[in-house]
Short mmCIF file of N, CA and C in Angstrom, two decimals:
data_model
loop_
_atom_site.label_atom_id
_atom_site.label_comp_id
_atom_site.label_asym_id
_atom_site.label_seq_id
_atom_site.Cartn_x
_atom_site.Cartn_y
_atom_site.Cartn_z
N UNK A 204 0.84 -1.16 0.00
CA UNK A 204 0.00 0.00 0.00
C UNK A 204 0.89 1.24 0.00
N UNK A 205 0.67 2.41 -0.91
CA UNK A 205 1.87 3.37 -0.87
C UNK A 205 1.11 4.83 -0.80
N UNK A 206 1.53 5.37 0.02
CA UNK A 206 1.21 6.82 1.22
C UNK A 206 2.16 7.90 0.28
N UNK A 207 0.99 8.56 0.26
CA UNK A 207 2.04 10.21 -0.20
C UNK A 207 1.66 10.58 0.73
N UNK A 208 3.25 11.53 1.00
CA UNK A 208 3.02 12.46 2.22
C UNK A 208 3.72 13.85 1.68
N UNK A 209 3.55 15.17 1.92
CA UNK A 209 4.18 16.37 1.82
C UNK A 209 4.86 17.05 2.80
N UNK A 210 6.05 17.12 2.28
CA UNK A 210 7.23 17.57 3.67
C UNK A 210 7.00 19.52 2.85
N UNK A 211 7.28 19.91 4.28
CA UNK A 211 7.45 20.93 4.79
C UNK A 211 9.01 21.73 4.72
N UNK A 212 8.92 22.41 3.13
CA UNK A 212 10.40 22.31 3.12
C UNK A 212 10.97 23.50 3.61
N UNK A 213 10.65 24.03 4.64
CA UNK A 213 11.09 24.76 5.94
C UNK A 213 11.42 24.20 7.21
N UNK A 214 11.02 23.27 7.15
CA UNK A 214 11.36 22.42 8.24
C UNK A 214 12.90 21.58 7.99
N UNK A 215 12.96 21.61 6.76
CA UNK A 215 14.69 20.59 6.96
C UNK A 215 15.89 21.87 6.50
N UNK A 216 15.54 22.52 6.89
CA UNK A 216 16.90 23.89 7.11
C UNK A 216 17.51 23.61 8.34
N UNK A 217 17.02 22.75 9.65
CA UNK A 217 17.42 23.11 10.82
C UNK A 217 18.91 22.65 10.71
N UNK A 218 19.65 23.02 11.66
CA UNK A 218 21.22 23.12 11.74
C UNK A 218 21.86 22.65 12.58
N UNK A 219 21.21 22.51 13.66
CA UNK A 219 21.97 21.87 14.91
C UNK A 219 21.52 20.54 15.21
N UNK A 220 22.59 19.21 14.79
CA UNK A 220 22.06 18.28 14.74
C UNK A 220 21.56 17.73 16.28
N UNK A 221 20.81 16.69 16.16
CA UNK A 221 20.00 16.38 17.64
C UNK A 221 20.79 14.95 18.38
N UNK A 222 20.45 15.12 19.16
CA UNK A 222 21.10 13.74 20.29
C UNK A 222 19.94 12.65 20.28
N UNK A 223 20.19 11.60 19.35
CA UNK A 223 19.78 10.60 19.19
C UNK A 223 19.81 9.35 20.16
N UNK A 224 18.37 8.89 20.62
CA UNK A 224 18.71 7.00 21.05
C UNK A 224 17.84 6.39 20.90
N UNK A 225 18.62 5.52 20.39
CA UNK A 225 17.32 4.31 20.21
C UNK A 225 17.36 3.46 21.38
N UNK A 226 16.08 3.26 21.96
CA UNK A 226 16.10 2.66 23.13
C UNK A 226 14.97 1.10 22.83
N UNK A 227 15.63 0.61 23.62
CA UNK A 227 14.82 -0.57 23.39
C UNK A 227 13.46 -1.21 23.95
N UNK A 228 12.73 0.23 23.71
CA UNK A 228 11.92 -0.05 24.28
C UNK A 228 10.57 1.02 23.53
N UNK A 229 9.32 0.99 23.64
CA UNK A 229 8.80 2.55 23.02
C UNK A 229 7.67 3.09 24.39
N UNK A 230 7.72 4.32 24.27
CA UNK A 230 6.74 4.88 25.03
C UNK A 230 5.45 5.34 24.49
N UNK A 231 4.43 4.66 25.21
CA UNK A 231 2.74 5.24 24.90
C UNK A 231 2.36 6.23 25.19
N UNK A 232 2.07 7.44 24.14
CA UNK A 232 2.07 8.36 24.24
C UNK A 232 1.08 9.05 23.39
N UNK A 233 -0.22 10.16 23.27
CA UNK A 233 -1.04 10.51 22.79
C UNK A 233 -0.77 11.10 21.37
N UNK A 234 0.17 12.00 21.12
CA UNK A 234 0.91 12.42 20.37
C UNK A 234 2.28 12.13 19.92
N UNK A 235 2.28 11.84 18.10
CA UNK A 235 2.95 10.95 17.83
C UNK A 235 4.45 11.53 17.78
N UNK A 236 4.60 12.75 17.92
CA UNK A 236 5.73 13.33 17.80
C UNK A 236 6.58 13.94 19.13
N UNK A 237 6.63 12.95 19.94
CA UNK A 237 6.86 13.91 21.31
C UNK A 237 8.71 14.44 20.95
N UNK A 238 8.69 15.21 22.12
CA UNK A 238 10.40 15.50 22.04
C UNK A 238 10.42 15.49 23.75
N UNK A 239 11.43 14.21 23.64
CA UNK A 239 11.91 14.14 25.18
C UNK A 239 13.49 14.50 25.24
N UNK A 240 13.42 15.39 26.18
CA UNK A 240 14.33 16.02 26.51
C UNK A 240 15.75 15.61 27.23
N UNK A 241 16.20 14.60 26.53
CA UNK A 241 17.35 13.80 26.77
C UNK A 241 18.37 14.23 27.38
N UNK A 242 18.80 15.54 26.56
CA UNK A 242 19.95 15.63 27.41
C UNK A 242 20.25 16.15 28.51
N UNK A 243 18.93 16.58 29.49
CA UNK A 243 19.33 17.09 30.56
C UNK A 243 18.63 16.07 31.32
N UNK A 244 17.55 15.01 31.04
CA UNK A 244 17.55 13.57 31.86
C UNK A 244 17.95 12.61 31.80
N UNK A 245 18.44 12.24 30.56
CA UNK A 245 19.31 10.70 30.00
C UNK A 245 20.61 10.67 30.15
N UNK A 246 21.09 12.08 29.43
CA UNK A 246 22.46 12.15 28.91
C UNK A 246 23.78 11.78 30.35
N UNK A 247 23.16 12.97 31.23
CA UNK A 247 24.05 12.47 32.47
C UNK A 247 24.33 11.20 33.65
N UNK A 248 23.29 10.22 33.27
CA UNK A 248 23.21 9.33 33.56
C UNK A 248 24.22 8.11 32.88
N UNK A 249 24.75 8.45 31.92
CA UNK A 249 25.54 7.77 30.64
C UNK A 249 26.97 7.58 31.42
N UNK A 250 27.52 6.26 31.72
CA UNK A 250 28.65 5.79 32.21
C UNK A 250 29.64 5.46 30.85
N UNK A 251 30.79 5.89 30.56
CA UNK A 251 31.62 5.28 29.47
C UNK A 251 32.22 4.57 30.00
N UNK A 252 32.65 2.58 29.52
CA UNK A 252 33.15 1.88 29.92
C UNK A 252 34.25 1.60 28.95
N UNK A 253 35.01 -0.07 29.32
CA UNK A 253 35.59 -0.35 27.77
C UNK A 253 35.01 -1.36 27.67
N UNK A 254 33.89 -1.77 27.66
CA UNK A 254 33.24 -2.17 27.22
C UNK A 254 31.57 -1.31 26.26
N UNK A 255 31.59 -0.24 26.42
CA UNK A 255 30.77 0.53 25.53
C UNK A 255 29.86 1.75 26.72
N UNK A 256 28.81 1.53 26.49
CA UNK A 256 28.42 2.69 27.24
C UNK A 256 27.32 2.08 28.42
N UNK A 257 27.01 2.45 29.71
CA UNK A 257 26.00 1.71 30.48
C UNK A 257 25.16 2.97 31.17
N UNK A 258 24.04 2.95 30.95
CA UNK A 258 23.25 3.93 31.62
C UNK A 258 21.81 3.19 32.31
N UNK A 259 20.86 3.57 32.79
CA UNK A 259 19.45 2.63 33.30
C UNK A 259 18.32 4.13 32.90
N UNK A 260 17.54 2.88 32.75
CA UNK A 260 16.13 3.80 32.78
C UNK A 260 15.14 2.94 33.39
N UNK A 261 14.49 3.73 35.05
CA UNK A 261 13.48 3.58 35.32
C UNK A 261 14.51 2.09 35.85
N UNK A 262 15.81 1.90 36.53
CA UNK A 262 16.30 0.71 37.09
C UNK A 262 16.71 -0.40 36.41
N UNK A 263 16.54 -0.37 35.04
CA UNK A 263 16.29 -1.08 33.95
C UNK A 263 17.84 -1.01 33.34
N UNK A 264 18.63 -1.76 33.76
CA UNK A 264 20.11 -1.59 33.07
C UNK A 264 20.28 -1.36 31.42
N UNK A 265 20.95 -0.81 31.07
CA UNK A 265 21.47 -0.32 29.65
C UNK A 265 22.46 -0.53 28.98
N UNK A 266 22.96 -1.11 27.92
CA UNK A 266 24.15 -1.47 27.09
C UNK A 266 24.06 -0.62 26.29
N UNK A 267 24.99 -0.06 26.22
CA UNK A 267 25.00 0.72 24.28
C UNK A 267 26.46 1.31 23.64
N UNK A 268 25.80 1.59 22.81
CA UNK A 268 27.33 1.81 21.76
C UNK A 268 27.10 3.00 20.54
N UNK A 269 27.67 3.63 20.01
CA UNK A 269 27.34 4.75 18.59
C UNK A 269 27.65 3.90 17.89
N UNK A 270 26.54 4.47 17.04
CA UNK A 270 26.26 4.16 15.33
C UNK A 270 26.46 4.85 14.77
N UNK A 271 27.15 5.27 13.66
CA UNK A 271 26.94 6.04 12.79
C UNK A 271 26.33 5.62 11.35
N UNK A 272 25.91 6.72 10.60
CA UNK A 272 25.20 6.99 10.22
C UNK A 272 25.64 6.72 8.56
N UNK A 273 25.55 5.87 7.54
CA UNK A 273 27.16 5.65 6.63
C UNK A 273 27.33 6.90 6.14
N UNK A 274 28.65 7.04 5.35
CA UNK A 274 28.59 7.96 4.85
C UNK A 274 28.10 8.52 3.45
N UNK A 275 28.14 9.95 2.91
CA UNK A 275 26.96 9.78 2.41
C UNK A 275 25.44 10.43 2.58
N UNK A 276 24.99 9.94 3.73
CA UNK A 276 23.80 10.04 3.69
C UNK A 276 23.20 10.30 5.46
N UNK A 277 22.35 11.09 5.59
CA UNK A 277 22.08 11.77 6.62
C UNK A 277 20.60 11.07 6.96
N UNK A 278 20.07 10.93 8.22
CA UNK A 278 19.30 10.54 8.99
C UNK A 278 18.55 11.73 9.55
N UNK A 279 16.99 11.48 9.86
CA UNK A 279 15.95 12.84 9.98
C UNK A 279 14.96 12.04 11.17
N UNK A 280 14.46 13.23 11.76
CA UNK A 280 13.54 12.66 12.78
C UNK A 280 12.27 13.56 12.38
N UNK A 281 11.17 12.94 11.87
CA UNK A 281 10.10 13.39 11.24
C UNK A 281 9.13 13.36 12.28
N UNK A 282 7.81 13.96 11.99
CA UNK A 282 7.09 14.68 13.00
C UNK A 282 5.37 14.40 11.59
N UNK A 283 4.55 13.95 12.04
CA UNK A 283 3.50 13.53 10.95
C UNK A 283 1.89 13.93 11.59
N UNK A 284 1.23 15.33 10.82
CA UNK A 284 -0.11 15.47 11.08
C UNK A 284 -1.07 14.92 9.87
N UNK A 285 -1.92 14.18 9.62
CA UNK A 285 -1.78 13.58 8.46
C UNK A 285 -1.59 13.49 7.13
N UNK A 286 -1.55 13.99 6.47
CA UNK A 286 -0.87 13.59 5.34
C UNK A 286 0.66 14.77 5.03
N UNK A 287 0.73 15.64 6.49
CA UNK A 287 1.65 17.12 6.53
C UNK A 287 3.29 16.13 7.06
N UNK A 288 3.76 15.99 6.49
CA UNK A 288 5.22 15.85 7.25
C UNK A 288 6.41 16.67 7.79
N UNK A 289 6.95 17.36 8.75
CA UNK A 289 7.48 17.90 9.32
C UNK A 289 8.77 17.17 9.70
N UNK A 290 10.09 18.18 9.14
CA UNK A 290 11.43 17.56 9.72
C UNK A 290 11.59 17.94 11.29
N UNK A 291 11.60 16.94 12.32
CA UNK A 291 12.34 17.59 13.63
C UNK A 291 13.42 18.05 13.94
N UNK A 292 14.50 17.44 12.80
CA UNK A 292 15.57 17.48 13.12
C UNK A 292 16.61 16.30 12.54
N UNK A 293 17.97 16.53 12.46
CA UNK A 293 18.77 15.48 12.25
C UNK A 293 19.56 15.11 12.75
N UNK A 294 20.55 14.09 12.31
CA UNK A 294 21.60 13.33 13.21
C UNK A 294 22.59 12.66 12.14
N UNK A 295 23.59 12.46 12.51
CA UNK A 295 24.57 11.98 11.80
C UNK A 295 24.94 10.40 12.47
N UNK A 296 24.55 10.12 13.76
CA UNK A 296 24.73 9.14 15.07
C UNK A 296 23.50 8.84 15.77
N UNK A 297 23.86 7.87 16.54
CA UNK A 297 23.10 7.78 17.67
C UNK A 297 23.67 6.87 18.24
N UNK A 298 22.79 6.68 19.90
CA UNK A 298 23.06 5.94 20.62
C UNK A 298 22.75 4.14 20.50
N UNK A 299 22.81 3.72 20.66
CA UNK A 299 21.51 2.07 20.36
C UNK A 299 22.18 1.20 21.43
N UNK A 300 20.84 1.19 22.06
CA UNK A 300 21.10 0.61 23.37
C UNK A 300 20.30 -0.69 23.49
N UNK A 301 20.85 -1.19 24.36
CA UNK A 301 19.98 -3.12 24.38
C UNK A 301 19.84 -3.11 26.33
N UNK A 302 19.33 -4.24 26.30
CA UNK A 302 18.81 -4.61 27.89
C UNK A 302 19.99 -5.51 27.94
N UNK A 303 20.47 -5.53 29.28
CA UNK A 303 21.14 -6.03 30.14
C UNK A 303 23.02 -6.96 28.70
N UNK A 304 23.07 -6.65 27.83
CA UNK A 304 24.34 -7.52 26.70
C UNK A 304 24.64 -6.13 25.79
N UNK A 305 25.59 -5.60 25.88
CA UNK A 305 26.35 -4.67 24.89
C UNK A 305 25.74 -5.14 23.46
N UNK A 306 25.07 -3.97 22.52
CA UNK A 306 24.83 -4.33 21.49
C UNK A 306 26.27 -4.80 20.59
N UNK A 307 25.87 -5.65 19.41
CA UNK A 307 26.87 -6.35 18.65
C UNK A 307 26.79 -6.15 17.01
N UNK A 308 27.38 -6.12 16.19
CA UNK A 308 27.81 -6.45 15.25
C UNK A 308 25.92 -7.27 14.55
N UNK A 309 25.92 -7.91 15.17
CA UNK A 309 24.37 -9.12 14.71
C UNK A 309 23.26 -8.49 15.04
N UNK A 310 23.28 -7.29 15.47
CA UNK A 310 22.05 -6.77 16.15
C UNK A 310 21.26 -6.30 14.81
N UNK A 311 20.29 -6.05 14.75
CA UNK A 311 19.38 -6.35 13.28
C UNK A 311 19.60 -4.77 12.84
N UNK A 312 20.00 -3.56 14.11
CA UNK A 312 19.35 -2.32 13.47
C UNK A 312 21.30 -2.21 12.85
N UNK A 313 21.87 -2.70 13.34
CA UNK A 313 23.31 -2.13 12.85
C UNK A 313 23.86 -3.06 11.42
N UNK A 314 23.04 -4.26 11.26
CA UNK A 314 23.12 -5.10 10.20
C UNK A 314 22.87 -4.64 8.88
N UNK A 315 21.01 -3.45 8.89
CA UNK A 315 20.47 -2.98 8.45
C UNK A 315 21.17 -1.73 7.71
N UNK A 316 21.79 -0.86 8.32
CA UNK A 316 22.64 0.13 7.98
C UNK A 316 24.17 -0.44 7.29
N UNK A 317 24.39 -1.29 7.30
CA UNK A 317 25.36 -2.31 6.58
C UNK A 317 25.08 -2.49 5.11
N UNK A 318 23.52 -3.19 5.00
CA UNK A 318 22.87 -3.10 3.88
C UNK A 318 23.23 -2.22 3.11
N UNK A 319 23.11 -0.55 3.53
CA UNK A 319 22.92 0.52 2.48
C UNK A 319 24.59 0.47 1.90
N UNK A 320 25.31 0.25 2.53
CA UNK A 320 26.85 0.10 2.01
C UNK A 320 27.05 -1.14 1.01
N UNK A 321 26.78 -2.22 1.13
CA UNK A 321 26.47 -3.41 0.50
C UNK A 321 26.04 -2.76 -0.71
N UNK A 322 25.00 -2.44 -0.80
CA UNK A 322 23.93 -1.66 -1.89
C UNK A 322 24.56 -1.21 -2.34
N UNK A 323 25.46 -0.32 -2.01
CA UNK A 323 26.24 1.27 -3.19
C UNK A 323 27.48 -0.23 -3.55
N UNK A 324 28.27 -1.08 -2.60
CA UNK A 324 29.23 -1.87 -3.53
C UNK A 324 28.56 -2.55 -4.72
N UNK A 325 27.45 -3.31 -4.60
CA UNK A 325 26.58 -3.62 -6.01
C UNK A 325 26.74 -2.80 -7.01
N UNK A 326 26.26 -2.03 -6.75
CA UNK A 326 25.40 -1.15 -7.67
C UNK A 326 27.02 -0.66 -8.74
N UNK A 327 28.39 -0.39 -7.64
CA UNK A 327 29.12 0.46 -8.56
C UNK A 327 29.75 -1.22 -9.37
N UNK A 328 29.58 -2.18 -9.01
CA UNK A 328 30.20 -2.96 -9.87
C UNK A 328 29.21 -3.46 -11.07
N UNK A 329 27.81 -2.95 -10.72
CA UNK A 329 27.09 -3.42 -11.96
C UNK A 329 27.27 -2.01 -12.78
N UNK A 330 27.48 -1.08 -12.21
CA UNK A 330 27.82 -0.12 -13.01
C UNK A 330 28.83 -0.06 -13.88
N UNK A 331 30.11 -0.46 -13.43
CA UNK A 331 31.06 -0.80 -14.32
C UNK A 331 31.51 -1.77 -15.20
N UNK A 332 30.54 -2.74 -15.24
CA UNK A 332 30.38 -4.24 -15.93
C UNK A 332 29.08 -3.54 -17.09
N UNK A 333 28.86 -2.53 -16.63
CA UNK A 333 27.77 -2.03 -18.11
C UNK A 333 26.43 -2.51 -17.90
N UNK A 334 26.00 -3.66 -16.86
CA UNK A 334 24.94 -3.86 -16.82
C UNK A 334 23.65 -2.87 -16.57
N UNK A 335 22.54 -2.48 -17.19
CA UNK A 335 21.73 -1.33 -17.26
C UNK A 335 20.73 -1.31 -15.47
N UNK A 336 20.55 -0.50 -15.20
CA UNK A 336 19.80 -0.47 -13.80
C UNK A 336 18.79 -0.41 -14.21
#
């Protein structure tokens, strides 16, 4: 099934990229676009180990590690009244955090972003073998 939506192209001028996490978990919430204010309740809670990063929420231990973002190509946090799309903001990183095991290498969301690199090596060798896209 395929959704048009119309972005708001005042909204992706913003400049100061945002502090990203993916948490493993989601919050129920009335409105689909909240902005929680991370870095003055999450952020200082954030232990750096050598083993990656450990923080808790709500007692709930935390593993995590940065992602970035490949290069290339930039990441957006969208904001949706219905059919109106709104940029919140962007990021080049983020956090990605797991329950109680340091995220890894196998974890599906860092596998996923692997893909898009995979993709551009394809693509430039079918490009140069002449094969038509």
């Amino acid at each position: 099934m395929a959704a048009t939506f119309k972005l708001d192209s005042n909204s992706t001028t913003q400049k100061d990229p945002q502090n990203v996490h993916y948490l493993p978990f989601s919050f129920e919430h009335e409105e689909a676009s909240i902005k929680v204010n991370s870095v003055s309740y999450f952020t200082p809670t954030i232990v750096k180990s050598p083993s990656g990063m450990e923080a808790s929420f709500r007692g709930r231990p935390l593993k995590g590690c940065e992602v970035r973002v490949p290069q290339g190509y930039s990441a957006a946090v969208i904001g949706q009244k219905g059919d109106h799309v709104t940029c919140l903001g962007h990021f080049d990183g983020f956090v990605h955090w797991t329950l109680d095991n340091p995220p890894t290498a196998d974890s599906r969301l860092v596998k996923a972003l692997q893909w898009i690199e995979l993709a551009e090596v394809v693509m430039e060798k079918s490009d140069a073998s002449g094969v038509s896209k």
